[in-house]
Amino acid sequence: MNMQNLMAQAQKMQRDITKKKEEIDKMEFEGSSELVNIKVNGKKEVISIKINSNDNLDKDDVEALEDMIKIAFNNALKKVDAETEKQMGSYGGALGGLF
């Protein structure tokens, strides 16, 4: 294989990776727990947090609510990572930990 072909293939792979990453960045992922829903984008930025509160929520519930927010947030981020792996996995070790 000559160097020009190798460079062309590397450039194509780089374009494909960039395109996939841009697609993932535009996607939305939702994580939830019993009282909290969090939506993040593929850049792992929080888009929205919704607390599904009922009238029985008082100050004593704040610690539990914080834990539920953390669970929901981490759940959403795991979905981003899973989608990234699903779409970028075909590039294997060539990514070198970029994502």
PDB file of N, CA and C in Angstrom:
ATOM      1  N   MET A   1       0.858  -1.181   0.000  1.00  0.00           N
ATOM      2  CA  MET A   1       0.000   0.000   0.000  1.00  0.00           C
ATOM      3  C   MET A   1       0.898   1.237   0.000  1.00  0.00           C
ATOM      4  N   ASN A   2       0.618   2.168  -0.901  1.00  0.00           N
ATOM      5  CA  ASN A   2       1.474   3.349  -0.955  1.00  0.00           C
ATOM      6  C   ASN A   2       1.041   4.392   0.076  1.00  0.00           C
ATOM      7  N   MET A   3       1.907   5.342   0.299  1.00  0.00           N
ATOM      8  CA  MET A   3       1.702   6.345   1.342  1.00  0.00           C
ATOM      9  C   MET A   3       0.482   7.219   1.047  1.00  0.00           C
ATOM     10  N   GLN A   4       0.233   7.533  -0.219  1.00  0.00           N
ATOM     11  CA  GLN A   4      -0.918   8.367  -0.561  1.00  0.00           C
ATOM     12  C   GLN A   4      -2.237   7.680  -0.191  1.00  0.00           C
ATOM     13  N   ASN A   5      -2.338   6.390  -0.491  1.00  0.00           N
ATOM     14  CA  ASN A   5      -3.538   5.638  -0.140  1.00  0.00           C
ATOM     15  C   ASN A   5      -3.727   5.586   1.372  1.00  0.00           C
ATOM     16  N   LEU A   6      -2.645   5.378   2.082  1.00  0.00           N
ATOM     17  CA  LEU A   6      -2.698   5.328   3.532  1.00  0.00           C
ATOM     18  C   LEU A   6      -3.152   6.665   4.108  1.00  0.00           C
ATOM     19  N   MET A   7      -2.612   7.752   3.593  1.00  0.00           N
ATOM     20  CA  MET A   7      -3.013   9.090   4.059  1.00  0.00           C
ATOM     21  C   MET A   7      -4.477   9.362   3.720  1.00  0.00           C
ATOM     22  N   ALA A   8      -4.916   8.963   2.543  1.00  0.00           N
ATOM     23  CA  ALA A   8      -6.311   9.164   2.144  1.00  0.00           C
ATOM     24  C   ALA A   8      -7.246   8.394   3.071  1.00  0.00           C
ATOM     25  N   GLN A   9      -6.868   7.167   3.403  1.00  0.00           N
ATOM     26  CA  GLN A   9      -7.691   6.372   4.321  1.00  0.00           C
ATOM     27  C   GLN A   9      -7.732   6.996   5.712  1.00  0.00           C
ATOM     28  N   ALA A  10      -6.598   7.505   6.173  1.00  0.00           N
ATOM     29  CA  ALA A  10      -6.546   8.147   7.493  1.00  0.00           C
ATOM     30  C   ALA A  10      -7.409   9.405   7.509  1.00  0.00           C
ATOM     31  N   GLN A  11      -7.367  10.185   6.452  1.00  0.00           N
ATOM     32  CA  GLN A  11      -8.189  11.394   6.373  1.00  0.00           C
ATOM     33  C   GLN A  11      -9.672  11.046   6.332  1.00  0.00           C
ATOM     34  N   LYS A  12     -10.027   9.998   5.587  1.00  0.00           N
ATOM     35  CA  LYS A  12     -11.425   9.572   5.531  1.00  0.00           C
ATOM     36  C   LYS A  12     -11.884   9.129   6.912  1.00  0.00           C
ATOM     37  N   MET A  13     -11.048   8.363   7.614  1.00  0.00           N
ATOM     38  CA  MET A  13     -11.406   7.911   8.948  1.00  0.00           C
ATOM     39  C   MET A  13     -11.593   9.102   9.885  1.00  0.00           C
ATOM     40  N   GLN A  14     -10.721  10.091   9.771  1.00  0.00           N
ATOM     41  CA  GLN A  14     -10.834  11.275  10.610  1.00  0.00           C
ATOM     42  C   GLN A  14     -12.140  12.015  10.324  1.00  0.00           C
ATOM     43  N   ARG A  15     -12.514  12.138   9.057  1.00  0.00           N
ATOM     44  CA  ARG A  15     -13.787  12.784   8.694  1.00  0.00           C
ATOM     45  C   ARG A  15     -14.972  11.994   9.243  1.00  0.00           C
ATOM     46  N   ASP A  16     -14.905  10.661   9.112  1.00  0.00           N
ATOM     47  CA  ASP A  16     -15.981   9.808   9.619  1.00  0.00           C
ATOM     48  C   ASP A  16     -16.123   9.940  11.138  1.00  0.00           C
ATOM     49  N   ILE A  17     -14.999   9.949  11.835  1.00  0.00           N
ATOM     50  CA  ILE A  17     -15.023  10.093  13.301  1.00  0.00           C
ATOM     51  C   ILE A  17     -15.623  11.437  13.683  1.00  0.00           C
ATOM     52  N   THR A  18     -15.193  12.487  13.016  1.00  0.00           N
ATOM     53  CA  THR A  18     -15.709  13.828  13.309  1.00  0.00           C
ATOM     54  C   THR A  18     -17.209  13.897  13.059  1.00  0.00           C
ATOM     55  N   LYS A  19     -17.663  13.306  11.957  1.00  0.00           N
ATOM     56  CA  LYS A  19     -19.094  13.308  11.631  1.00  0.00           C
ATOM     57  C   LYS A  19     -19.898  12.557  12.694  1.00  0.00           C
ATOM     58  N   LYS A  20     -19.421  11.375  13.100  1.00  0.00           N
ATOM     59  CA  LYS A  20     -20.125  10.593  14.129  1.00  0.00           C
ATOM     60  C   LYS A  20     -20.180  11.362  15.443  1.00  0.00           C
ATOM     61  N   LYS A  21     -19.067  11.985  15.823  1.00  0.00           N
ATOM     62  CA  LYS A  21     -19.034  12.736  17.076  1.00  0.00           C
ATOM     63  C   LYS A  21     -20.016  13.898  17.023  1.00  0.00           C
ATOM     64  N   GLU A  22     -20.098  14.588  15.892  1.00  0.00           N
ATOM     65  CA  GLU A  22     -21.052  15.686  15.734  1.00  0.00           C
ATOM     66  C   GLU A  22     -22.486  15.179  15.855  1.00  0.00           C
ATOM     67  N   GLU A  23     -22.758  13.996  15.287  1.00  0.00           N
ATOM     68  CA  GLU A  23     -24.097  13.405  15.403  1.00  0.00           C
ATOM     69  C   GLU A  23     -24.426  13.095  16.861  1.00  0.00           C
ATOM     70  N   ILE A  24     -23.479  12.502  17.562  1.00  0.00           N
ATOM     71  CA  ILE A  24     -23.694  12.173  18.980  1.00  0.00           C
ATOM     72  C   ILE A  24     -23.873  13.448  19.794  1.00  0.00           C
ATOM     73  N   ASP A  25     -23.080  14.482  19.512  1.00  0.00           N
ATOM     74  CA  ASP A  25     -23.180  15.744  20.254  1.00  0.00           C
ATOM     75  C   ASP A  25     -24.584  16.341  20.162  1.00  0.00           C
ATOM     76  N   LYS A  26     -25.278  16.129  19.052  1.00  0.00           N
ATOM     77  CA  LYS A  26     -26.616  16.685  18.848  1.00  0.00           C
ATOM     78  C   LYS A  26     -27.713  15.832  19.486  1.00  0.00           C
ATOM     79  N   MET A  27     -27.385  14.604  19.852  1.00  0.00           N
ATOM     80  CA  MET A  27     -28.383  13.705  20.434  1.00  0.00           C
ATOM     81  C   MET A  27     -28.681  14.098  21.874  1.00  0.00           C
ATOM     82  N   GLU A  28     -29.857  13.687  22.346  1.00  0.00           N
ATOM     83  CA  GLU A  28     -30.240  13.900  23.737  1.00  0.00           C
ATOM     84  C   GLU A  28     -30.394  12.552  24.422  1.00  0.00           C
ATOM     85  N   PHE A  29     -29.959  12.497  25.681  1.00  0.00           N
ATOM     86  CA  PHE A  29     -30.024  11.289  26.489  1.00  0.00           C
ATOM     87  C   PHE A  29     -30.709  11.632  27.787  1.00  0.00           C
ATOM     88  N   GLU A  30     -31.595  10.760  28.234  1.00  0.00           N
ATOM     89  CA  GLU A  30     -32.337  11.020  29.456  1.00  0.00           C
ATOM     90  C   GLU A  30     -31.993   9.971  30.497  1.00  0.00           C
ATOM     91  N   GLY A  31     -31.739  10.451  31.693  1.00  0.00           N
ATOM     92  CA  GLY A  31     -31.514   9.573  32.831  1.00  0.00           C
ATOM     93  C   GLY A  31     -32.577   9.879  33.869  1.00  0.00           C
ATOM     94  N   SER A  32     -32.984   8.860  34.602  1.00  0.00           N
ATOM     95  CA  SER A  32     -34.038   9.112  35.576  1.00  0.00           C
ATOM     96  C   SER A  32     -33.891   8.226  36.794  1.00  0.00           C
ATOM     97  N   SER A  33     -34.447   8.742  37.862  1.00  0.00           N
ATOM     98  CA  SER A  33     -34.602   7.970  39.090  1.00  0.00           C
ATOM     99  C   SER A  33     -36.053   8.160  39.504  1.00  0.00           C
ATOM    100  N   GLU A  34     -36.395   7.771  40.692  1.00  0.00           N
ATOM    101  CA  GLU A  34     -37.789   7.812  41.114  1.00  0.00           C
ATOM    102  C   GLU A  34     -38.415   9.209  41.024  1.00  0.00           C
ATOM    103  N   LEU A  35     -37.679  10.245  41.423  1.00  0.00           N
ATOM    104  CA  LEU A  35     -38.244  11.594  41.461  1.00  0.00           C
ATOM    105  C   LEU A  35     -37.601  12.582  40.491  1.00  0.00           C
ATOM    106  N   VAL A  36     -36.557  12.181  39.780  1.00  0.00           N
ATOM    107  CA  VAL A  36     -35.796  13.135  38.988  1.00  0.00           C
ATOM    108  C   VAL A  36     -35.575  12.614  37.574  1.00  0.00           C
ATOM    109  N   ASN A  37     -35.733  13.514  36.601  1.00  0.00           N
ATOM    110  CA  ASN A  37     -35.365  13.239  35.214  1.00  0.00           C
ATOM    111  C   ASN A  37     -34.335  14.278  34.802  1.00  0.00           C
ATOM    112  N   ILE A  38     -33.265  13.825  34.178  1.00  0.00           N
ATOM    113  CA  ILE A  38     -32.232  14.731  33.689  1.00  0.00           C
ATOM    114  C   ILE A  38     -32.017  14.433  32.222  1.00  0.00           C
ATOM    115  N   LYS A  39     -31.908  15.496  31.437  1.00  0.00           N
ATOM    116  CA  LYS A  39     -31.632  15.358  30.020  1.00  0.00           C
ATOM    117  C   LYS A  39     -30.275  16.005  29.745  1.00  0.00           C
ATOM    118  N   VAL A  40     -29.398  15.282  29.041  1.00  0.00           N
ATOM    119  CA  VAL A  40     -28.089  15.799  28.646  1.00  0.00           C
ATOM    120  C   VAL A  40     -27.919  15.608  27.153  1.00  0.00           C
ATOM    121  N   ASN A  41     -27.003  16.389  26.580  1.00  0.00           N
ATOM    122  CA  ASN A  41     -26.690  16.182  25.172  1.00  0.00           C
ATOM    123  C   ASN A  41     -25.450  15.314  25.054  1.00  0.00           C
ATOM    124  N   GLY A  42     -25.048  15.027  23.850  1.00  0.00           N
ATOM    125  CA  GLY A  42     -23.893  14.169  23.617  1.00  0.00           C
ATOM    126  C   GLY A  42     -22.573  14.769  24.045  1.00  0.00           C
ATOM    127  N   LYS A  43     -22.584  16.061  24.340  1.00  0.00           N
ATOM    128  CA  LYS A  43     -21.383  16.716  24.862  1.00  0.00           C
ATOM    129  C   LYS A  43     -21.325  16.606  26.380  1.00  0.00           C
ATOM    130  N   LYS A  44     -22.283  15.869  26.943  1.00  0.00           N
ATOM    131  CA  LYS A  44     -22.395  15.664  28.390  1.00  0.00           C
ATOM    132  C   LYS A  44     -22.707  16.970  29.124  1.00  0.00           C
ATOM    133  N   GLU A  45     -23.519  17.812  28.472  1.00  0.00           N
ATOM    134  CA  GLU A  45     -24.003  19.041  29.083  1.00  0.00           C
ATOM    135  C   GLU A  45     -25.448  18.817  29.507  1.00  0.00           C
ATOM    136  N   VAL A  46     -25.786  19.216  30.718  1.00  0.00           N
ATOM    137  CA  VAL A  46     -27.148  19.059  31.207  1.00  0.00           C
ATOM    138  C   VAL A  46     -28.049  20.022  30.453  1.00  0.00           C
ATOM    139  N   ILE A  47     -29.108  19.485  29.864  1.00  0.00           N
ATOM    140  CA  ILE A  47     -30.087  20.295  29.149  1.00  0.00           C
ATOM    141  C   ILE A  47     -31.209  20.693  30.100  1.00  0.00           C
ATOM    142  N   SER A  48     -31.683  19.731  30.872  1.00  0.00           N
ATOM    143  CA  SER A  48     -32.766  20.036  31.800  1.00  0.00           C
ATOM    144  C   SER A  48     -32.769  19.056  32.962  1.00  0.00           C
ATOM    145  N   ILE A  49     -33.298  19.535  34.076  1.00  0.00           N
ATOM    146  CA  ILE A  49     -33.532  18.713  35.264  1.00  0.00           C
ATOM    147  C   ILE A  49     -34.978  18.938  35.657  1.00  0.00           C
ATOM    148  N   LYS A  50     -35.701  17.858  35.838  1.00  0.00           N
ATOM    149  CA  LYS A  50     -37.097  17.962  36.266  1.00  0.00           C
ATOM    150  C   LYS A  50     -37.268  17.127  37.526  1.00  0.00           C
ATOM    151  N   ILE A  51     -37.750  17.763  38.576  1.00  0.00           N
ATOM    152  CA  ILE A  51     -38.034  17.067  39.823  1.00  0.00           C
ATOM    153  C   ILE A  51     -39.518  16.756  39.840  1.00  0.00           C
ATOM    154  N   ASN A  52     -39.837  15.475  39.859  1.00  0.00           N
ATOM    155  CA  ASN A  52     -41.225  15.025  39.886  1.00  0.00           C
ATOM    156  C   ASN A  52     -41.708  15.031  41.330  1.00  0.00           C
ATOM    157  N   SER A  53     -41.911  16.209  41.821  1.00  0.00           N
ATOM    158  CA  SER A  53     -42.227  16.400  43.233  1.00  0.00           C
ATOM    159  C   SER A  53     -43.701  16.138  43.520  1.00  0.00           C
ATOM    160  N   ASN A  54     -43.927  15.664  44.708  1.00  0.00           N
ATOM    161  CA  ASN A  54     -45.300  15.614  45.200  1.00  0.00           C
ATOM    162  C   ASN A  54     -45.361  16.523  46.420  1.00  0.00           C
ATOM    163  N   ASP A  55     -46.515  16.770  46.941  1.00  0.00           N
ATOM    164  CA  ASP A  55     -46.678  17.704  48.048  1.00  0.00           C
ATOM    165  C   ASP A  55     -46.058  17.205  49.343  1.00  0.00           C
ATOM    166  N   ASN A  56     -45.655  15.962  49.387  1.00  0.00           N
ATOM    167  CA  ASN A  56     -45.091  15.399  50.608  1.00  0.00           C
ATOM    168  C   ASN A  56     -43.590  15.628  50.742  1.00  0.00           C
ATOM    169  N   LEU A  57     -42.967  16.263  49.764  1.00  0.00           N
ATOM    170  CA  LEU A  57     -41.531  16.489  49.796  1.00  0.00           C
ATOM    171  C   LEU A  57     -41.205  17.629  50.760  1.00  0.00           C
ATOM    172  N   ASP A  58     -40.417  17.331  51.792  1.00  0.00           N
ATOM    173  CA  ASP A  58     -40.031  18.373  52.736  1.00  0.00           C
ATOM    174  C   ASP A  58     -38.519  18.413  52.871  1.00  0.00           C
ATOM    175  N   LYS A  59     -38.026  19.235  53.783  1.00  0.00           N
ATOM    176  CA  LYS A  59     -36.582  19.428  53.931  1.00  0.00           C
ATOM    177  C   LYS A  59     -35.848  18.142  54.269  1.00  0.00           C
ATOM    178  N   ASP A  60     -36.493  17.239  54.954  1.00  0.00           N
ATOM    179  CA  ASP A  60     -35.848  15.968  55.294  1.00  0.00           C
ATOM    180  C   ASP A  60     -35.578  15.113  54.064  1.00  0.00           C
ATOM    181  N   ASP A  61     -36.285  15.408  52.995  1.00  0.00           N
ATOM    182  CA  ASP A  61     -36.124  14.630  51.768  1.00  0.00           C
ATOM    183  C   ASP A  61     -35.007  15.157  50.865  1.00  0.00           C
ATOM    184  N   VAL A  62     -34.410  16.280  51.248  1.00  0.00           N
ATOM    185  CA  VAL A  62     -33.411  16.903  50.375  1.00  0.00           C
ATOM    186  C   VAL A  62     -32.230  15.972  50.112  1.00  0.00           C
ATOM    187  N   GLU A  63     -31.716  15.307  51.134  1.00  0.00           N
ATOM    188  CA  GLU A  63     -30.572  14.420  50.944  1.00  0.00           C
ATOM    189  C   GLU A  63     -30.912  13.281  49.998  1.00  0.00           C
ATOM    190  N   ALA A  64     -32.075  12.711  50.169  1.00  0.00           N
ATOM    191  CA  ALA A  64     -32.502  11.637  49.271  1.00  0.00           C
ATOM    192  C   ALA A  64     -32.663  12.166  47.850  1.00  0.00           C
ATOM    193  N   LEU A  65     -33.193  13.371  47.719  1.00  0.00           N
ATOM    194  CA  LEU A  65     -33.370  13.977  46.406  1.00  0.00           C
ATOM    195  C   LEU A  65     -32.016  14.212  45.732  1.00  0.00           C
ATOM    196  N   GLU A  66     -31.041  14.652  46.501  1.00  0.00           N
ATOM    197  CA  GLU A  66     -29.704  14.854  45.934  1.00  0.00           C
ATOM    198  C   GLU A  66     -29.138  13.534  45.415  1.00  0.00           C
ATOM    199  N   ASP A  67     -29.330  12.477  46.162  1.00  0.00           N
ATOM    200  CA  ASP A  67     -28.864  11.164  45.708  1.00  0.00           C
ATOM    201  C   ASP A  67     -29.567  10.744  44.427  1.00  0.00           C
ATOM    202  N   MET A  68     -30.866  11.016  44.335  1.00  0.00           N
ATOM    203  CA  MET A  68     -31.619  10.651  43.138  1.00  0.00           C
ATOM    204  C   MET A  68     -31.165  11.463  41.927  1.00  0.00           C
ATOM    205  N   ILE A  69     -30.829  12.732  42.147  1.00  0.00           N
ATOM    206  CA  ILE A  69     -30.307  13.550  41.050  1.00  0.00           C
ATOM    207  C   ILE A  69     -28.997  12.966  40.550  1.00  0.00           C
ATOM    208  N   LYS A  70     -28.142  12.585  41.476  1.00  0.00           N
ATOM    209  CA  LYS A  70     -26.857  12.002  41.094  1.00  0.00           C
ATOM    210  C   LYS A  70     -27.059  10.701  40.312  1.00  0.00           C
ATOM    211  N   ILE A  71     -27.968   9.864  40.777  1.00  0.00           N
ATOM    212  CA  ILE A  71     -28.245   8.602  40.087  1.00  0.00           C
ATOM    213  C   ILE A  71     -28.756   8.872  38.671  1.00  0.00           C
ATOM    214  N   ALA A  72     -29.688   9.799  38.538  1.00  0.00           N
ATOM    215  CA  ALA A  72     -30.259  10.111  37.227  1.00  0.00           C
ATOM    216  C   ALA A  72     -29.201  10.696  36.297  1.00  0.00           C
ATOM    217  N   PHE A  73     -28.385  11.584  36.816  1.00  0.00           N
ATOM    218  CA  PHE A  73     -27.337  12.203  36.005  1.00  0.00           C
ATOM    219  C   PHE A  73     -26.342  11.160  35.520  1.00  0.00           C
ATOM    220  N   ASN A  74     -25.877  10.327  36.423  1.00  0.00           N
ATOM    221  CA  ASN A  74     -24.928   9.285  36.040  1.00  0.00           C
ATOM    222  C   ASN A  74     -25.546   8.307  35.048  1.00  0.00           C
ATOM    223  N   ASN A  75     -26.827   8.017  35.193  1.00  0.00           N
ATOM    224  CA  ASN A  75     -27.530   7.146  34.258  1.00  0.00           C
ATOM    225  C   ASN A  75     -27.529   7.748  32.857  1.00  0.00           C
ATOM    226  N   ALA A  76     -27.798   9.051  32.760  1.00  0.00           N
ATOM    227  CA  ALA A  76     -27.801   9.727  31.457  1.00  0.00           C
ATOM    228  C   ALA A  76     -26.410   9.709  30.831  1.00  0.00           C
ATOM    229  N   LEU A  77     -25.374   9.956  31.642  1.00  0.00           N
ATOM    230  CA  LEU A  77     -24.006   9.959  31.108  1.00  0.00           C
ATOM    231  C   LEU A  77     -23.575   8.574  30.641  1.00  0.00           C
ATOM    232  N   LYS A  78     -24.023   7.535  31.319  1.00  0.00           N
ATOM    233  CA  LYS A  78     -23.713   6.172  30.873  1.00  0.00           C
ATOM    234  C   LYS A  78     -24.327   5.910  29.498  1.00  0.00           C
ATOM    235  N   LYS A  79     -25.506   6.471  29.258  1.00  0.00           N
ATOM    236  CA  LYS A  79     -26.151   6.307  27.953  1.00  0.00           C
ATOM    237  C   LYS A  79     -25.369   7.032  26.858  1.00  0.00           C
ATOM    238  N   VAL A  80     -24.816   8.211  27.182  1.00  0.00           N
ATOM    239  CA  VAL A  80     -23.966   8.915  26.222  1.00  0.00           C
ATOM    240  C   VAL A  80     -22.750   8.057  25.890  1.00  0.00           C
ATOM    241  N   ASP A  81     -22.107   7.518  26.928  1.00  0.00           N
ATOM    242  CA  ASP A  81     -20.926   6.677  26.719  1.00  0.00           C
ATOM    243  C   ASP A  81     -21.258   5.429  25.910  1.00  0.00           C
ATOM    244  N   ALA A  82     -22.403   4.811  26.184  1.00  0.00           N
ATOM    245  CA  ALA A  82     -22.797   3.609  25.457  1.00  0.00           C
ATOM    246  C   ALA A  82     -23.040   3.924  23.984  1.00  0.00           C
ATOM    247  N   GLU A  83     -23.687   5.042  23.690  1.00  0.00           N
ATOM    248  CA  GLU A  83     -23.949   5.422  22.298  1.00  0.00           C
ATOM    249  C   GLU A  83     -22.638   5.758  21.585  1.00  0.00           C
ATOM    250  N   THR A  84     -21.739   6.432  22.287  1.00  0.00           N
ATOM    251  CA  THR A  84     -20.434   6.747  21.705  1.00  0.00           C
ATOM    252  C   THR A  84     -19.684   5.470  21.368  1.00  0.00           C
ATOM    253  N   GLU A  85     -19.675   4.526  22.292  1.00  0.00           N
ATOM    254  CA  GLU A  85     -18.995   3.249  22.052  1.00  0.00           C
ATOM    255  C   GLU A  85     -19.650   2.498  20.894  1.00  0.00           C
ATOM    256  N   LYS A  86     -20.979   2.527  20.855  1.00  0.00           N
ATOM    257  CA  LYS A  86     -21.719   1.824  19.798  1.00  0.00           C
ATOM    258  C   LYS A  86     -21.354   2.382  18.423  1.00  0.00           C
ATOM    259  N   GLN A  87     -21.329   3.705  18.313  1.00  0.00           N
ATOM    260  CA  GLN A  87     -21.090   4.314  17.009  1.00  0.00           C
ATOM    261  C   GLN A  87     -19.611   4.435  16.663  1.00  0.00           C
ATOM    262  N   MET A  88     -18.764   4.539  17.664  1.00  0.00           N
ATOM    263  CA  MET A  88     -17.343   4.746  17.412  1.00  0.00           C
ATOM    264  C   MET A  88     -16.532   3.464  17.573  1.00  0.00           C
ATOM    265  N   GLY A  89     -17.135   2.408  18.087  1.00  0.00           N
ATOM    266  CA  GLY A  89     -16.421   1.174  18.362  1.00  0.00           C
ATOM    267  C   GLY A  89     -15.755   0.556  17.153  1.00  0.00           C
ATOM    268  N   SER A  90     -16.307   0.782  15.983  1.00  0.00           N
ATOM    269  CA  SER A  90     -15.735   0.189  14.775  1.00  0.00           C
ATOM    270  C   SER A  90     -14.361   0.765  14.442  1.00  0.00           C
ATOM    271  N   TYR A  91     -14.002   1.868  15.070  1.00  0.00           N
ATOM    272  CA  TYR A  91     -12.701   2.471  14.822  1.00  0.00           C
ATOM    273  C   TYR A  91     -11.636   1.929  15.773  1.00  0.00           C
ATOM    274  N   GLY A  92     -12.065   1.128  16.731  1.00  0.00           N
ATOM    275  CA  GLY A  92     -11.161   0.423  17.622  1.00  0.00           C
ATOM    276  C   GLY A  92     -10.124   1.306  18.269  1.00  0.00           C
ATOM    277  N   GLY A  93      -8.917   0.822  18.329  1.00  0.00           N
ATOM    278  CA  GLY A  93      -7.824   1.518  18.987  1.00  0.00           C
ATOM    279  C   GLY A  93      -7.346   2.756  18.245  1.00  0.00           C
ATOM    280  N   ALA A  94      -7.838   2.983  17.045  1.00  0.00           N
ATOM    281  CA  ALA A  94      -7.379   4.134  16.270  1.00  0.00           C
ATOM    282  C   ALA A  94      -7.745   5.463  16.924  1.00  0.00           C
ATOM    283  N   LEU A  95      -8.751   5.427  17.807  1.00  0.00           N
ATOM    284  CA  LEU A  95      -9.187   6.675  18.445  1.00  0.00           C
ATOM    285  C   LEU A  95      -8.208   7.128  19.523  1.00  0.00           C
ATOM    286  N   GLY A  96      -7.476   6.217  20.098  1.00  0.00           N
ATOM    287  CA  GLY A  96      -6.508   6.577  21.114  1.00  0.00           C
ATOM    288  C   GLY A  96      -7.110   7.294  22.303  1.00  0.00           C
ATOM    289  N   GLY A  97      -8.339   6.949  22.686  1.00  0.00           N
ATOM    290  CA  GLY A  97      -8.953   7.560  23.859  1.00  0.00           C
ATOM    291  C   GLY A  97      -9.524   8.947  23.610  1.00  0.00           C
ATOM    292  N   LEU A  98      -9.795   9.307  22.363  1.00  0.00           N
ATOM    293  CA  LEU A  98     -10.337  10.634  22.043  1.00  0.00           C
ATOM    294  C   LEU A  98     -11.694  10.878  22.663  1.00  0.00           C
ATOM    295  N   PHE A  99     -12.486   9.823  22.837  1.00  0.00           N
ATOM    296  CA  PHE A  99     -13.851  10.006  23.331  1.00  0.00           C
ATOM    297  C   PHE A  99     -13.958   9.324  24.637  1.00  0.00           C
TER     298      PHE A  99
END
